């Protein structure tokens, strides 16, 4: 199977999984309206999906570094879909939390292994990794539309229909796994260290990812309700705002890969976080329909660094690709949920605008941390062309190939 085909299928499968991360926030207005949840109680649903995921993703990364587990891709996809599908079946709040936690576990298991497989399939191209990341962003963007159509038509009792993308995602990943197994790369390519680890830089990068995650997850949790208040447009206005926030990420990820081919990844990420600071401030304080413009800019600003952070993490920890992926790809969309209840409680006590205001500080902190980072490798290289096995652009570490093959020198 050609590299582009494998990456396309992996990207589509990534979309199917990340639909369920986006669906959690998209379901909140329905939990509020149908079950009368307060902001704090509703944010607990996001917390349930995030806590287990935040703890489990690095653990799965460590495990996949030691033992490649490609079977996790179809199994975790089904698990992520099943949790969301069952979340609306019972009116019990504890059961809802259990089902959301189940979905979070599926997401946690998926990301480290899928990023490892995508790195092998892409042969180290961070443009290809950008395509893989974009699939997840598209899934996020489709989630509010899917939830709006399905749950908007039949209420929370229709959530079992939301399992359909999980079935599709499972089918999409199978031919990729068969092809990589046939090439005898799946079990060996990620196990050979490609360079020395830079743990200090990886820790600083991880902290930047954490602050970025708090900003994004905080906004995704409450942007629907906030847009309804700020525009007076009802549920449709909220769904539109969440869709813009998620779909803008697809633009940001593609743009990030393109810009990193011209400048290095660290520089591109620094300027992206500057844009994010201004954009988040606009979301919080600019009234009326202009809100949507700032939501779009926020999405781009927070997502340009998305895939770049994944490949940077892998290059800072070349001997532990799964661990690096579990943190940079997994935690970037889960750990922010830990701040949800605090924001919800603040919103209940004051207002949503007051609760969202601290999020402006998050990209500031990410930008400051990126100011301490340097591009791995020291020299810039252009991205690989299809069929080659050289390293990432801009001095990133080369991905080791299967035994018996040599990577051509740049």
mmCIF file of C-alpha atoms in Angstrom:
data_model
loop_
_atom_site.group_PDB
_atom_site.id
_atom_site.type_symbol
_atom_site.label_atom_id
_atom_site.label_comp_id
_atom_site.label_asym_id
_atom_site.label_seq_id
_atom_site.Cartn_x
_atom_site.Cartn_y
_atom_site.Cartn_z
ATOM 1 C CA UNK A 1 0.000 0.000 0.000
ATOM 2 C CA UNK A 2 1.380 3.424 -0.938
ATOM 3 C CA UNK A 3 2.291 5.857 1.825
ATOM 4 C CA UNK A 4 -0.328 8.419 0.788
ATOM 5 C CA UNK A 5 -3.080 5.793 0.855
ATOM 6 C CA UNK A 6 -2.076 4.611 4.321
ATOM 7 C CA UNK A 7 -1.980 8.142 5.712
ATOM 8 C CA UNK A 8 -5.341 8.953 4.132
ATOM 9 C CA UNK A 9 -6.958 5.905 5.720
ATOM 10 C CA UNK A 10 -5.327 6.625 9.086
ATOM 11 C CA UNK A 11 -6.476 10.235 8.897
ATOM 12 C CA UNK A 12 -10.048 9.154 8.167
ATOM 13 C CA UNK A 13 -9.903 6.685 11.050
ATOM 14 C CA UNK A 14 -8.560 9.452 13.296
ATOM 15 C CA UNK A 15 -11.569 11.558 12.320
ATOM 16 C CA UNK A 16 -13.901 8.756 13.364
ATOM 17 C CA UNK A 17 -12.273 8.533 16.806
ATOM 18 C CA UNK A 18 -12.064 12.258 17.488
ATOM 19 C CA UNK A 19 -15.732 12.668 16.632
ATOM 20 C CA UNK A 20 -16.287 11.233 20.101
ATOM 21 C CA UNK A 21 -14.051 13.782 21.784
ATOM 22 C CA UNK A 22 -15.996 16.548 20.063
ATOM 23 C CA UNK A 23 -19.290 14.835 20.823
ATOM 24 C CA UNK A 24 -18.753 15.156 24.583
ATOM 25 C CA UNK A 25 -18.851 18.959 24.452
ATOM 26 C CA UNK A 26 -21.583 18.916 21.790
ATOM 27 C CA UNK A 27 -23.836 16.885 24.087
ATOM 28 C CA UNK A 28 -23.546 19.307 27.019
ATOM 29 C CA UNK A 29 -26.336 21.697 25.901
ATOM 30 C CA UNK A 30 -28.666 18.700 25.624
ATOM 31 C CA UNK A 31 -27.730 17.492 29.107
ATOM 32 C CA UNK A 32 -28.386 21.021 30.400
ATOM 33 C CA UNK A 33 -31.750 21.374 28.632
ATOM 34 C CA UNK A 34 -33.113 17.839 29.096
ATOM 35 C CA UNK A 35 -31.740 17.016 32.537
ATOM 36 C CA UNK A 36 -31.365 20.492 34.038
ATOM 37 C CA UNK A 37 -27.643 20.162 34.788
ATOM 38 C CA UNK A 38 -25.856 23.247 36.137
ATOM 39 C CA UNK A 39 -22.626 24.439 34.478
ATOM 40 C CA UNK A 40 -20.516 22.691 37.113
ATOM 41 C CA UNK A 41 -22.471 19.431 36.863
ATOM 42 C CA UNK A 42 -22.376 19.489 33.054
ATOM 43 C CA UNK A 43 -18.627 20.113 33.045
ATOM 44 C CA UNK A 44 -18.289 16.969 35.151
ATOM 45 C CA UNK A 45 -19.263 15.005 32.042
ATOM 46 C CA UNK A 46 -16.216 16.428 30.258
ATOM 47 C CA UNK A 47 -14.123 15.705 33.330
ATOM 48 C CA UNK A 48 -15.205 12.065 33.317
ATOM 49 C CA UNK A 49 -14.045 11.665 29.724
ATOM 50 C CA UNK A 50 -10.808 13.521 30.471
ATOM 51 C CA UNK A 51 -9.522 12.216 33.800
ATOM 52 C CA UNK A 52 -9.128 8.580 32.839
ATOM 53 C CA UNK A 53 -7.891 9.567 29.393
ATOM 54 C CA UNK A 54 -5.273 11.939 30.815
ATOM 55 C CA UNK A 55 -3.862 9.292 33.116
ATOM 56 C CA UNK A 56 -4.093 6.413 30.648
ATOM 57 C CA UNK A 57 -2.643 7.989 27.508
ATOM 58 C CA UNK A 58 0.955 8.272 28.732
ATOM 59 C CA UNK A 59 0.629 4.756 30.163
ATOM 60 C CA UNK A 60 -0.490 3.388 26.806
ATOM 61 C CA UNK A 61 2.423 5.279 25.243
ATOM 62 C CA UNK A 62 4.895 3.535 27.541
ATOM 63 C CA UNK A 63 3.310 0.165 26.804
ATOM 64 C CA UNK A 64 3.382 0.621 23.032
ATOM 65 C CA UNK A 65 7.047 1.631 23.220
ATOM 66 C CA UNK A 66 7.773 -1.770 24.762
ATOM 67 C CA UNK A 67 5.247 -3.899 22.890
ATOM 68 C CA UNK A 68 3.681 -2.675 19.604
ATOM 69 C CA UNK A 69 -0.069 -3.206 19.870
ATOM 70 C CA UNK A 70 -1.667 -2.427 16.496
ATOM 71 C CA UNK A 71 -4.825 -4.260 17.547
ATOM 72 C CA UNK A 72 -5.506 -1.289 19.842
ATOM 73 C CA UNK A 73 -6.582 0.820 16.865
ATOM 74 C CA UNK A 74 -9.823 -1.060 16.031
ATOM 75 C CA UNK A 75 -10.556 -2.011 19.661
ATOM 76 C CA UNK A 76 -10.089 1.517 21.021
ATOM 77 C CA UNK A 77 -12.144 3.013 18.185
ATOM 78 C CA UNK A 78 -15.088 0.794 19.110
ATOM 79 C CA UNK A 79 -14.657 1.551 22.811
ATOM 80 C CA UNK A 80 -14.654 5.318 22.232
ATOM 81 C CA UNK A 81 -17.833 5.099 20.188
ATOM 82 C CA UNK A 82 -19.638 2.758 22.555
ATOM 83 C CA UNK A 83 -19.186 5.068 25.546
ATOM 84 C CA UNK A 84 -20.713 8.093 23.832
ATOM 85 C CA UNK A 85 -23.453 5.978 22.263
ATOM 86 C CA UNK A 86 -24.547 4.762 25.713
ATOM 87 C CA UNK A 87 -24.244 8.128 27.479
ATOM 88 C CA UNK A 88 -27.802 9.235 26.737
ATOM 89 C CA UNK A 89 -29.540 5.912 27.326
ATOM 90 C CA UNK A 90 -29.919 6.290 31.087
ATOM 91 C CA UNK A 91 -30.982 9.388 32.970
ATOM 92 C CA UNK A 92 -28.590 8.438 35.763
ATOM 93 C CA UNK A 93 -25.767 10.954 36.213
ATOM 94 C CA UNK A 94 -23.313 8.352 37.645
ATOM 95 C CA UNK A 95 -23.968 6.028 34.697
ATOM 96 C CA UNK A 96 -23.467 8.904 32.285
ATOM 97 C CA UNK A 97 -20.073 9.555 33.888
ATOM 98 C CA UNK A 98 -19.157 5.870 33.615
ATOM 99 C CA UNK A 99 -20.018 5.758 29.921
ATOM 100 C CA UNK A 100 -18.076 8.955 29.221
ATOM 101 C CA UNK A 101 -15.102 7.542 31.117
ATOM 102 C CA UNK A 102 -15.353 4.414 28.962
ATOM 103 C CA UNK A 103 -15.202 6.566 25.860
ATOM 104 C CA UNK A 104 -12.235 8.458 27.291
ATOM 105 C CA UNK A 105 -10.405 5.179 27.845
ATOM 106 C CA UNK A 106 -10.935 4.252 24.204
ATOM 107 C CA UNK A 107 -9.562 7.586 23.070
ATOM 108 C CA UNK A 108 -6.590 7.180 25.437
ATOM 109 C CA UNK A 109 -5.729 3.792 23.992
ATOM 110 C CA UNK A 110 -6.042 4.999 20.401
ATOM 111 C CA UNK A 111 -3.782 8.041 20.189
ATOM 112 C CA UNK A 112 -0.299 6.822 21.181
ATOM 113 C CA UNK A 113 -0.456 3.714 19.009
ATOM 114 C CA UNK A 114 -2.078 5.486 16.063
ATOM 115 C CA UNK A 115 0.592 8.210 16.149
ATOM 116 C CA UNK A 116 3.304 5.536 16.222
ATOM 117 C CA UNK A 117 1.754 3.746 13.247
ATOM 118 C CA UNK A 118 1.255 7.040 11.394
ATOM 119 C CA UNK A 119 4.914 7.968 11.904
ATOM 120 C CA UNK A 120 5.965 4.640 10.395
ATOM 121 C CA UNK A 121 3.512 4.921 7.503
ATOM 122 C CA UNK A 122 4.547 8.542 6.823
ATOM 123 C CA UNK A 123 8.281 7.661 6.851
ATOM 124 C CA UNK A 124 8.963 10.700 9.003
ATOM 125 C CA UNK A 125 7.160 13.357 6.963
ATOM 126 C CA UNK A 126 5.684 15.986 9.271
ATOM 127 C CA UNK A 127 3.456 17.141 6.399
ATOM 128 C CA UNK A 128 1.977 13.638 6.378
ATOM 129 C CA UNK A 129 1.648 13.776 10.149
ATOM 130 C CA UNK A 130 -0.184 17.060 9.638
ATOM 131 C CA UNK A 131 -2.635 15.249 7.377
ATOM 132 C CA UNK A 132 -3.085 12.579 10.048
ATOM 133 C CA UNK A 133 -3.722 15.253 12.702
ATOM 134 C CA UNK A 134 -6.123 17.069 10.381
ATOM 135 C CA UNK A 135 -8.310 13.981 10.301
ATOM 136 C CA UNK A 136 -8.824 14.332 14.035
ATOM 137 C CA UNK A 137 -9.696 17.997 13.625
ATOM 138 C CA UNK A 138 -12.276 17.168 10.967
ATOM 139 C CA UNK A 139 -13.771 14.631 13.351
ATOM 140 C CA UNK A 140 -14.002 17.314 16.017
ATOM 141 C CA UNK A 141 -15.708 19.625 13.521
ATOM 142 C CA UNK A 142 -18.234 17.047 12.412
ATOM 143 C CA UNK A 143 -19.189 16.130 15.982
ATOM 144 C CA UNK A 144 -21.488 19.108 16.703
ATOM 145 C CA UNK A 145 -23.248 18.625 13.362
ATOM 146 C CA UNK A 146 -23.708 14.911 13.945
ATOM 147 C CA UNK A 147 -24.926 15.394 17.507
ATOM 148 C CA UNK A 148 -27.164 18.270 16.430
ATOM 149 C CA UNK A 149 -28.828 16.169 13.743
ATOM 150 C CA UNK A 150 -29.171 12.950 15.728
ATOM 151 C CA UNK A 151 -29.828 14.166 19.271
ATOM 152 C CA UNK A 152 -31.547 17.329 18.117
ATOM 153 C CA UNK A 153 -34.102 15.188 16.292
ATOM 154 C CA UNK A 154 -34.758 12.512 18.888
ATOM 155 C CA UNK A 155 -33.261 13.688 22.166
ATOM 156 C CA UNK A 156 -30.642 11.951 24.271
ATOM 157 C CA UNK A 157 -32.364 8.583 23.826
ATOM 158 C CA UNK A 158 -31.035 8.578 20.245
ATOM 159 C CA UNK A 159 -27.357 8.562 21.244
ATOM 160 C CA UNK A 160 -26.931 4.842 20.296
ATOM 161 C CA UNK A 161 -27.011 5.977 16.658
ATOM 162 C CA UNK A 162 -23.736 7.813 17.313
ATOM 163 C CA UNK A 163 -21.841 4.499 17.250
ATOM 164 C CA UNK A 164 -21.835 4.461 13.426
ATOM 165 C CA UNK A 165 -18.553 6.431 12.960
ATOM 166 C CA UNK A 166 -16.798 3.974 15.286
ATOM 167 C CA UNK A 167 -17.820 1.085 13.034
ATOM 168 C CA UNK A 168 -16.522 2.971 9.999
ATOM 169 C CA UNK A 169 -13.249 3.870 11.733
ATOM 170 C CA UNK A 170 -12.652 0.250 12.663
ATOM 171 C CA UNK A 171 -13.025 -0.825 9.044
ATOM 172 C CA UNK A 172 -10.714 1.944 7.806
ATOM 173 C CA UNK A 173 -7.730 1.025 9.965
ATOM 174 C CA UNK A 174 -7.657 -2.685 9.116
ATOM 175 C CA UNK A 175 -6.119 -2.463 5.606
ATOM 176 C CA UNK A 176 -3.366 -0.160 6.917
ATOM 177 C CA UNK A 177 -2.426 -2.623 9.636
ATOM 178 C CA UNK A 178 -2.376 -5.476 7.141
ATOM 179 C CA UNK A 179 -0.130 -3.530 4.768
ATOM 180 C CA UNK A 180 2.331 -2.500 7.463
ATOM 181 C CA UNK A 181 2.444 -6.032 8.838
ATOM 182 C CA UNK A 182 3.232 -7.297 5.362
ATOM 183 C CA UNK A 183 6.151 -4.852 5.188
ATOM 184 C CA UNK A 184 7.422 -6.208 8.533
ATOM 185 C CA UNK A 185 7.731 -2.627 9.774
ATOM 186 C CA UNK A 186 5.002 -2.444 12.339
ATOM 187 C CA UNK A 187 6.772 -4.245 15.125
ATOM 188 C CA UNK A 188 10.303 -2.945 14.574
ATOM 189 C CA UNK A 189 10.444 0.529 13.103
ATOM 190 C CA UNK A 190 9.514 2.395 16.252
ATOM 191 C CA UNK A 191 11.603 0.262 18.585
ATOM 192 C CA UNK A 192 15.041 1.353 17.378
ATOM 193 C CA UNK A 193 16.262 4.630 18.870
ATOM 194 C CA UNK A 194 17.000 7.251 16.215
ATOM 195 C CA UNK A 195 18.965 9.626 18.457
ATOM 196 C CA UNK A 196 19.487 10.790 22.010
ATOM 197 C CA UNK A 197 16.574 11.942 24.148
ATOM 198 C CA UNK A 198 16.238 15.593 25.195
ATOM 199 C CA UNK A 199 14.058 15.122 28.252
ATOM 200 C CA UNK A 200 14.303 18.736 29.475
ATOM 201 C CA UNK A 201 12.989 20.117 26.184
ATOM 202 C CA UNK A 202 10.266 17.480 26.099
ATOM 203 C CA UNK A 203 9.085 18.470 29.584
ATOM 204 C CA UNK A 204 8.862 22.146 28.579
ATOM 205 C CA UNK A 205 7.030 21.184 25.384
ATOM 206 C CA UNK A 206 4.615 19.065 27.428
ATOM 207 C CA UNK A 207 3.831 22.000 29.715
ATOM 208 C CA UNK A 208 3.109 24.142 26.652
ATOM 209 C CA UNK A 209 0.758 21.404 25.441
ATOM 210 C CA UNK A 210 -1.000 21.380 28.822
ATOM 211 C CA UNK A 211 -1.699 25.123 28.754
ATOM 212 C CA UNK A 212 -2.845 24.927 25.141
ATOM 213 C CA UNK A 213 -5.148 22.072 26.123
ATOM 214 C CA UNK A 214 -6.731 24.043 28.972
ATOM 215 C CA UNK A 215 -7.525 26.904 26.587
ATOM 216 C CA UNK A 216 -8.979 24.669 23.891
ATOM 217 C CA UNK A 217 -10.967 22.277 26.077
ATOM 218 C CA UNK A 218 -12.230 25.143 28.234
ATOM 219 C CA UNK A 219 -13.538 26.932 25.160
ATOM 220 C CA UNK A 220 -14.973 23.790 23.580
ATOM 221 C CA UNK A 221 -16.809 22.958 26.800
ATOM 222 C CA UNK A 222 -18.603 26.289 27.113
ATOM 223 C CA UNK A 223 -18.474 27.992 23.690
ATOM 224 C CA UNK A 224 -21.898 26.677 22.656
ATOM 225 C CA UNK A 225 -23.592 28.067 25.757
ATOM 226 C CA UNK A 226 -21.536 31.270 25.565
ATOM 227 C CA UNK A 227 -22.416 31.869 21.901
ATOM 228 C CA UNK A 228 -26.105 31.442 22.712
ATOM 229 C CA UNK A 229 -25.807 34.162 25.348
ATOM 230 C CA UNK A 230 -23.667 36.550 23.314
ATOM 231 C CA UNK A 231 -25.631 36.348 20.062
ATOM 232 C CA UNK A 232 -29.125 35.466 21.277
ATOM 233 C CA UNK A 233 -29.325 32.878 18.509
ATOM 234 C CA UNK A 234 -30.373 29.848 20.525
ATOM 235 C CA UNK A 235 -29.039 26.310 20.116
ATOM 236 C CA UNK A 236 -28.203 26.790 16.432
ATOM 237 C CA UNK A 237 -25.875 29.679 17.291
ATOM 238 C CA UNK A 238 -24.102 27.520 19.856
ATOM 239 C CA UNK A 239 -23.705 24.598 17.471
ATOM 240 C CA UNK A 240 -22.319 26.937 14.812
ATOM 241 C CA UNK A 241 -19.707 28.340 17.212
ATOM 242 C CA UNK A 242 -18.535 24.871 18.248
ATOM 243 C CA UNK A 243 -18.374 23.750 14.619
ATOM 244 C CA UNK A 244 -16.254 26.781 13.702
ATOM 245 C CA UNK A 245 -13.937 26.088 16.637
ATOM 246 C CA UNK A 246 -13.427 22.481 15.569
ATOM 247 C CA UNK A 247 -13.297 22.847 11.774
ATOM 248 C CA UNK A 248 -10.891 25.770 12.049
ATOM 249 C CA UNK A 249 -8.506 23.238 13.530
ATOM 250 C CA UNK A 250 -8.368 21.387 10.214
ATOM 251 C CA UNK A 251 -7.216 24.587 8.523
ATOM 252 C CA UNK A 252 -4.712 25.216 11.301
ATOM 253 C CA UNK A 253 -3.121 21.767 11.102
ATOM 254 C CA UNK A 254 -2.685 21.898 7.321
ATOM 255 C CA UNK A 255 -1.333 25.435 7.564
ATOM 256 C CA UNK A 256 1.068 24.374 10.311
ATOM 257 C CA UNK A 257 2.613 21.656 8.161
ATOM 258 C CA UNK A 258 2.978 24.058 5.248
ATOM 259 C CA UNK A 259 4.523 26.854 7.313
ATOM 260 C CA UNK A 260 6.946 24.454 8.993
ATOM 261 C CA UNK A 261 8.294 23.605 5.543
ATOM 262 C CA UNK A 262 9.298 27.270 5.185
ATOM 263 C CA UNK A 263 10.295 28.088 8.756
ATOM 264 C CA UNK A 264 11.117 25.720 11.589
ATOM 265 C CA UNK A 265 8.401 24.242 13.792
ATOM 266 C CA UNK A 266 9.356 26.111 16.959
ATOM 267 C CA UNK A 267 9.210 29.517 15.248
ATOM 268 C CA UNK A 268 5.853 28.757 13.625
ATOM 269 C CA UNK A 269 4.436 27.618 16.963
ATOM 270 C CA UNK A 270 5.649 30.755 18.748
ATOM 271 C CA UNK A 271 3.838 33.082 16.331
ATOM 272 C CA UNK A 272 0.736 30.881 16.400
ATOM 273 C CA UNK A 273 0.426 31.272 20.139
ATOM 274 C CA UNK A 274 0.727 35.050 19.781
ATOM 275 C CA UNK A 275 -2.259 34.923 17.415
ATOM 276 C CA UNK A 276 -4.103 32.682 19.883
ATOM 277 C CA UNK A 277 -3.681 35.200 22.721
ATOM 278 C CA UNK A 278 -5.352 37.956 20.693
ATOM 279 C CA UNK A 279 -8.041 35.632 19.343
ATOM 280 C CA UNK A 280 -9.070 34.164 22.710
ATOM 281 C CA UNK A 281 -9.302 37.687 24.120
ATOM 282 C CA UNK A 282 -11.628 38.541 21.234
ATOM 283 C CA UNK A 283 -13.818 35.526 21.966
ATOM 284 C CA UNK A 284 -14.182 36.571 25.581
ATOM 285 C CA UNK A 285 -14.754 40.318 25.178
ATOM 286 C CA UNK A 286 -15.936 41.122 21.625
ATOM 287 C CA UNK A 287 -19.775 41.012 21.462
ATOM 288 C CA UNK A 288 -22.181 40.052 18.688
ATOM 289 C CA UNK A 289 -21.568 38.104 15.466
ATOM 290 C CA UNK A 290 -17.874 39.104 15.458
ATOM 291 C CA UNK A 291 -17.549 36.341 18.036
ATOM 292 C CA UNK A 292 -17.432 33.793 15.204
ATOM 293 C CA UNK A 293 -14.445 35.480 13.558
ATOM 294 C CA UNK A 294 -12.466 35.307 16.783
ATOM 295 C CA UNK A 295 -13.535 31.704 17.346
ATOM 296 C CA UNK A 296 -12.121 30.851 13.913
ATOM 297 C CA UNK A 297 -8.863 32.711 14.618
ATOM 298 C CA UNK A 298 -8.601 30.989 17.980
ATOM 299 C CA UNK A 299 -8.963 27.621 16.338
ATOM 300 C CA UNK A 300 -6.252 28.377 13.779
ATOM 301 C CA UNK A 301 -3.931 29.834 16.410
ATOM 302 C CA UNK A 302 -4.267 26.829 18.692
ATOM 303 C CA UNK A 303 -4.115 24.214 15.926
ATOM 304 C CA UNK A 304 -1.197 25.414 13.802
ATOM 305 C CA UNK A 305 1.144 23.988 16.488
ATOM 306 C CA UNK A 306 -0.936 20.812 16.903
ATOM 307 C CA UNK A 307 0.840 18.330 14.611
ATOM 308 C CA UNK A 308 4.109 20.244 14.992
ATOM 309 C CA UNK A 309 4.045 19.562 18.735
ATOM 310 C CA UNK A 310 3.526 15.864 18.040
ATOM 311 C CA UNK A 311 6.571 15.580 15.770
ATOM 312 C CA UNK A 312 8.637 17.801 18.056
ATOM 313 C CA UNK A 313 7.825 15.531 20.980
ATOM 314 C CA UNK A 314 8.769 12.477 18.952
ATOM 315 C CA UNK A 315 12.062 14.116 17.983
ATOM 316 C CA UNK A 316 12.848 15.169 21.550
ATOM 317 C CA UNK A 317 12.211 11.554 22.657
ATOM 318 C CA UNK A 318 13.245 9.483 19.607
ATOM 319 C CA UNK A 319 13.713 6.327 21.690
ATOM 320 C CA UNK A 320 10.201 6.578 23.183
ATOM 321 C CA UNK A 321 7.891 7.467 20.308
ATOM 322 C CA UNK A 322 4.783 6.013 21.956
ATOM 323 C CA UNK A 323 5.341 7.920 25.180
ATOM 324 C CA UNK A 324 5.955 11.164 23.295
ATOM 325 C CA UNK A 325 2.821 10.624 21.219
ATOM 326 C CA UNK A 326 0.721 9.764 24.240
ATOM 327 C CA UNK A 327 1.620 13.063 25.850
ATOM 328 C CA UNK A 328 1.693 15.481 22.915
ATOM 329 C CA UNK A 329 -1.156 14.020 20.864
ATOM 330 C CA UNK A 330 -3.243 12.533 23.655
ATOM 331 C CA UNK A 331 -2.967 15.003 26.516
ATOM 332 C CA UNK A 332 -3.452 17.930 24.163
ATOM 333 C CA UNK A 333 -7.138 17.028 23.930
ATOM 334 C CA UNK A 334 -7.785 15.545 27.354
ATOM 335 C CA UNK A 335 -5.956 17.117 30.261
ATOM 336 C CA UNK A 336 -7.704 20.446 29.722
ATOM 337 C CA UNK A 337 -10.895 18.750 30.861
ATOM 338 C CA UNK A 338 -9.471 18.658 34.386
ATOM 339 C CA UNK A 339 -9.995 22.411 34.595
ATOM 340 C CA UNK A 340 -13.636 22.112 33.482
ATOM 341 C CA UNK A 341 -15.306 21.823 36.901
ATOM 342 C CA UNK A 342 -13.360 24.839 38.214
ATOM 343 C CA UNK A 343 -14.476 26.916 35.219
ATOM 344 C CA UNK A 344 -18.031 25.631 35.604
ATOM 345 C CA UNK A 345 -18.153 26.509 39.289
ATOM 346 C CA UNK A 346 -16.798 29.982 38.531
ATOM 347 C CA UNK A 347 -19.432 30.414 35.822
ATOM 348 C CA UNK A 348 -22.207 29.377 38.233
ATOM 349 C CA UNK A 349 -20.950 31.851 40.829
ATOM 350 C CA UNK A 350 -20.329 34.735 38.406
ATOM 351 C CA UNK A 351 -20.866 34.466 34.639
ATOM 352 C CA UNK A 352 -19.582 32.500 31.677
ATOM 353 C CA UNK A 353 -17.602 35.504 30.487
ATOM 354 C CA UNK A 354 -15.794 35.761 33.810
ATOM 355 C CA UNK A 355 -15.091 32.032 33.788
ATOM 356 C CA UNK A 356 -13.624 32.142 30.273
ATOM 357 C CA UNK A 357 -11.404 35.166 30.920
ATOM 358 C CA UNK A 358 -8.524 33.163 32.530
ATOM 359 C CA UNK A 359 -8.222 31.171 29.301
ATOM 360 C CA UNK A 360 -6.569 34.195 27.671
ATOM 361 C CA UNK A 361 -3.534 33.526 29.855
ATOM 362 C CA UNK A 362 -3.067 29.940 28.633
ATOM 363 C CA UNK A 363 -1.567 30.641 25.165
ATOM 364 C CA UNK A 364 0.603 33.317 26.816
ATOM 365 C CA UNK A 365 2.174 30.602 28.969
ATOM 366 C CA UNK A 366 2.549 28.271 25.973
ATOM 367 C CA UNK A 367 4.314 31.048 24.044
ATOM 368 C CA UNK A 368 6.701 31.693 26.927
ATOM 369 C CA UNK A 369 7.594 28.008 27.120
ATOM 370 C CA UNK A 370 8.197 27.826 23.358
ATOM 371 C CA UNK A 371 10.612 30.718 23.820
ATOM 372 C CA UNK A 372 12.860 28.275 25.701
ATOM 373 C CA UNK A 373 12.751 25.557 22.999
ATOM 374 C CA UNK A 374 14.975 24.997 19.998
ATOM 375 C CA UNK A 375 14.449 22.990 16.828
ATOM 376 C CA UNK A 376 15.913 19.476 17.236
ATOM 377 C CA UNK A 377 18.879 18.603 15.065
ATOM 378 C CA UNK A 378 20.193 22.111 14.488
ATOM 379 C CA UNK A 379 19.927 22.076 10.679
ATOM 380 C CA UNK A 380 16.867 22.470 8.529
ATOM 381 C CA UNK A 381 15.839 19.887 5.995
ATOM 382 C CA UNK A 382 12.910 19.950 3.656
ATOM 383 C CA UNK A 383 10.153 17.412 4.073
ATOM 384 C CA UNK A 384 10.540 14.044 2.483
ATOM 385 C CA UNK A 385 8.977 13.148 -0.791
ATOM 386 C CA UNK A 386 6.730 10.109 -1.142
ATOM 387 C CA UNK A 387 8.636 6.871 -1.130
ATOM 388 C CA UNK A 388 11.684 8.092 0.779
ATOM 389 C CA UNK A 389 12.591 7.398 4.353
ATOM 390 C CA UNK A 390 14.420 10.519 5.410
ATOM 391 C CA UNK A 391 13.589 12.498 8.498
ATOM 392 C CA UNK A 392 11.254 15.289 9.367
ATOM 393 C CA UNK A 393 11.670 18.671 7.828
ATOM 394 C CA UNK A 394 13.614 21.330 9.668
ATOM 395 C CA UNK A 395 16.186 19.116 11.291
ATOM 396 C CA UNK A 396 13.849 16.543 12.810
ATOM 397 C CA UNK A 397 15.189 13.113 13.549
ATOM 398 C CA UNK A 398 14.919 10.455 10.873
ATOM 399 C CA UNK A 399 12.518 7.588 11.411
ATOM 400 C CA UNK A 400 14.379 4.281 11.500
ATOM 401 C CA UNK A 401 13.409 1.825 8.842
ATOM 402 C CA UNK A 402 12.851 -1.870 9.106
ATOM 403 C CA UNK A 403 15.902 -4.133 9.363
ATOM 404 C CA UNK A 404 17.646 -4.712 6.069
ATOM 405 C CA UNK A 405 16.857 -1.257 4.691
ATOM 406 C CA UNK A 406 18.931 1.891 4.683
ATOM 407 C CA UNK A 407 17.614 5.429 4.775
ATOM 408 C CA UNK A 408 19.041 7.567 1.976
ATOM 409 C CA UNK A 409 21.138 10.444 3.178
ATOM 410 C CA UNK A 410 19.577 13.893 2.821
#
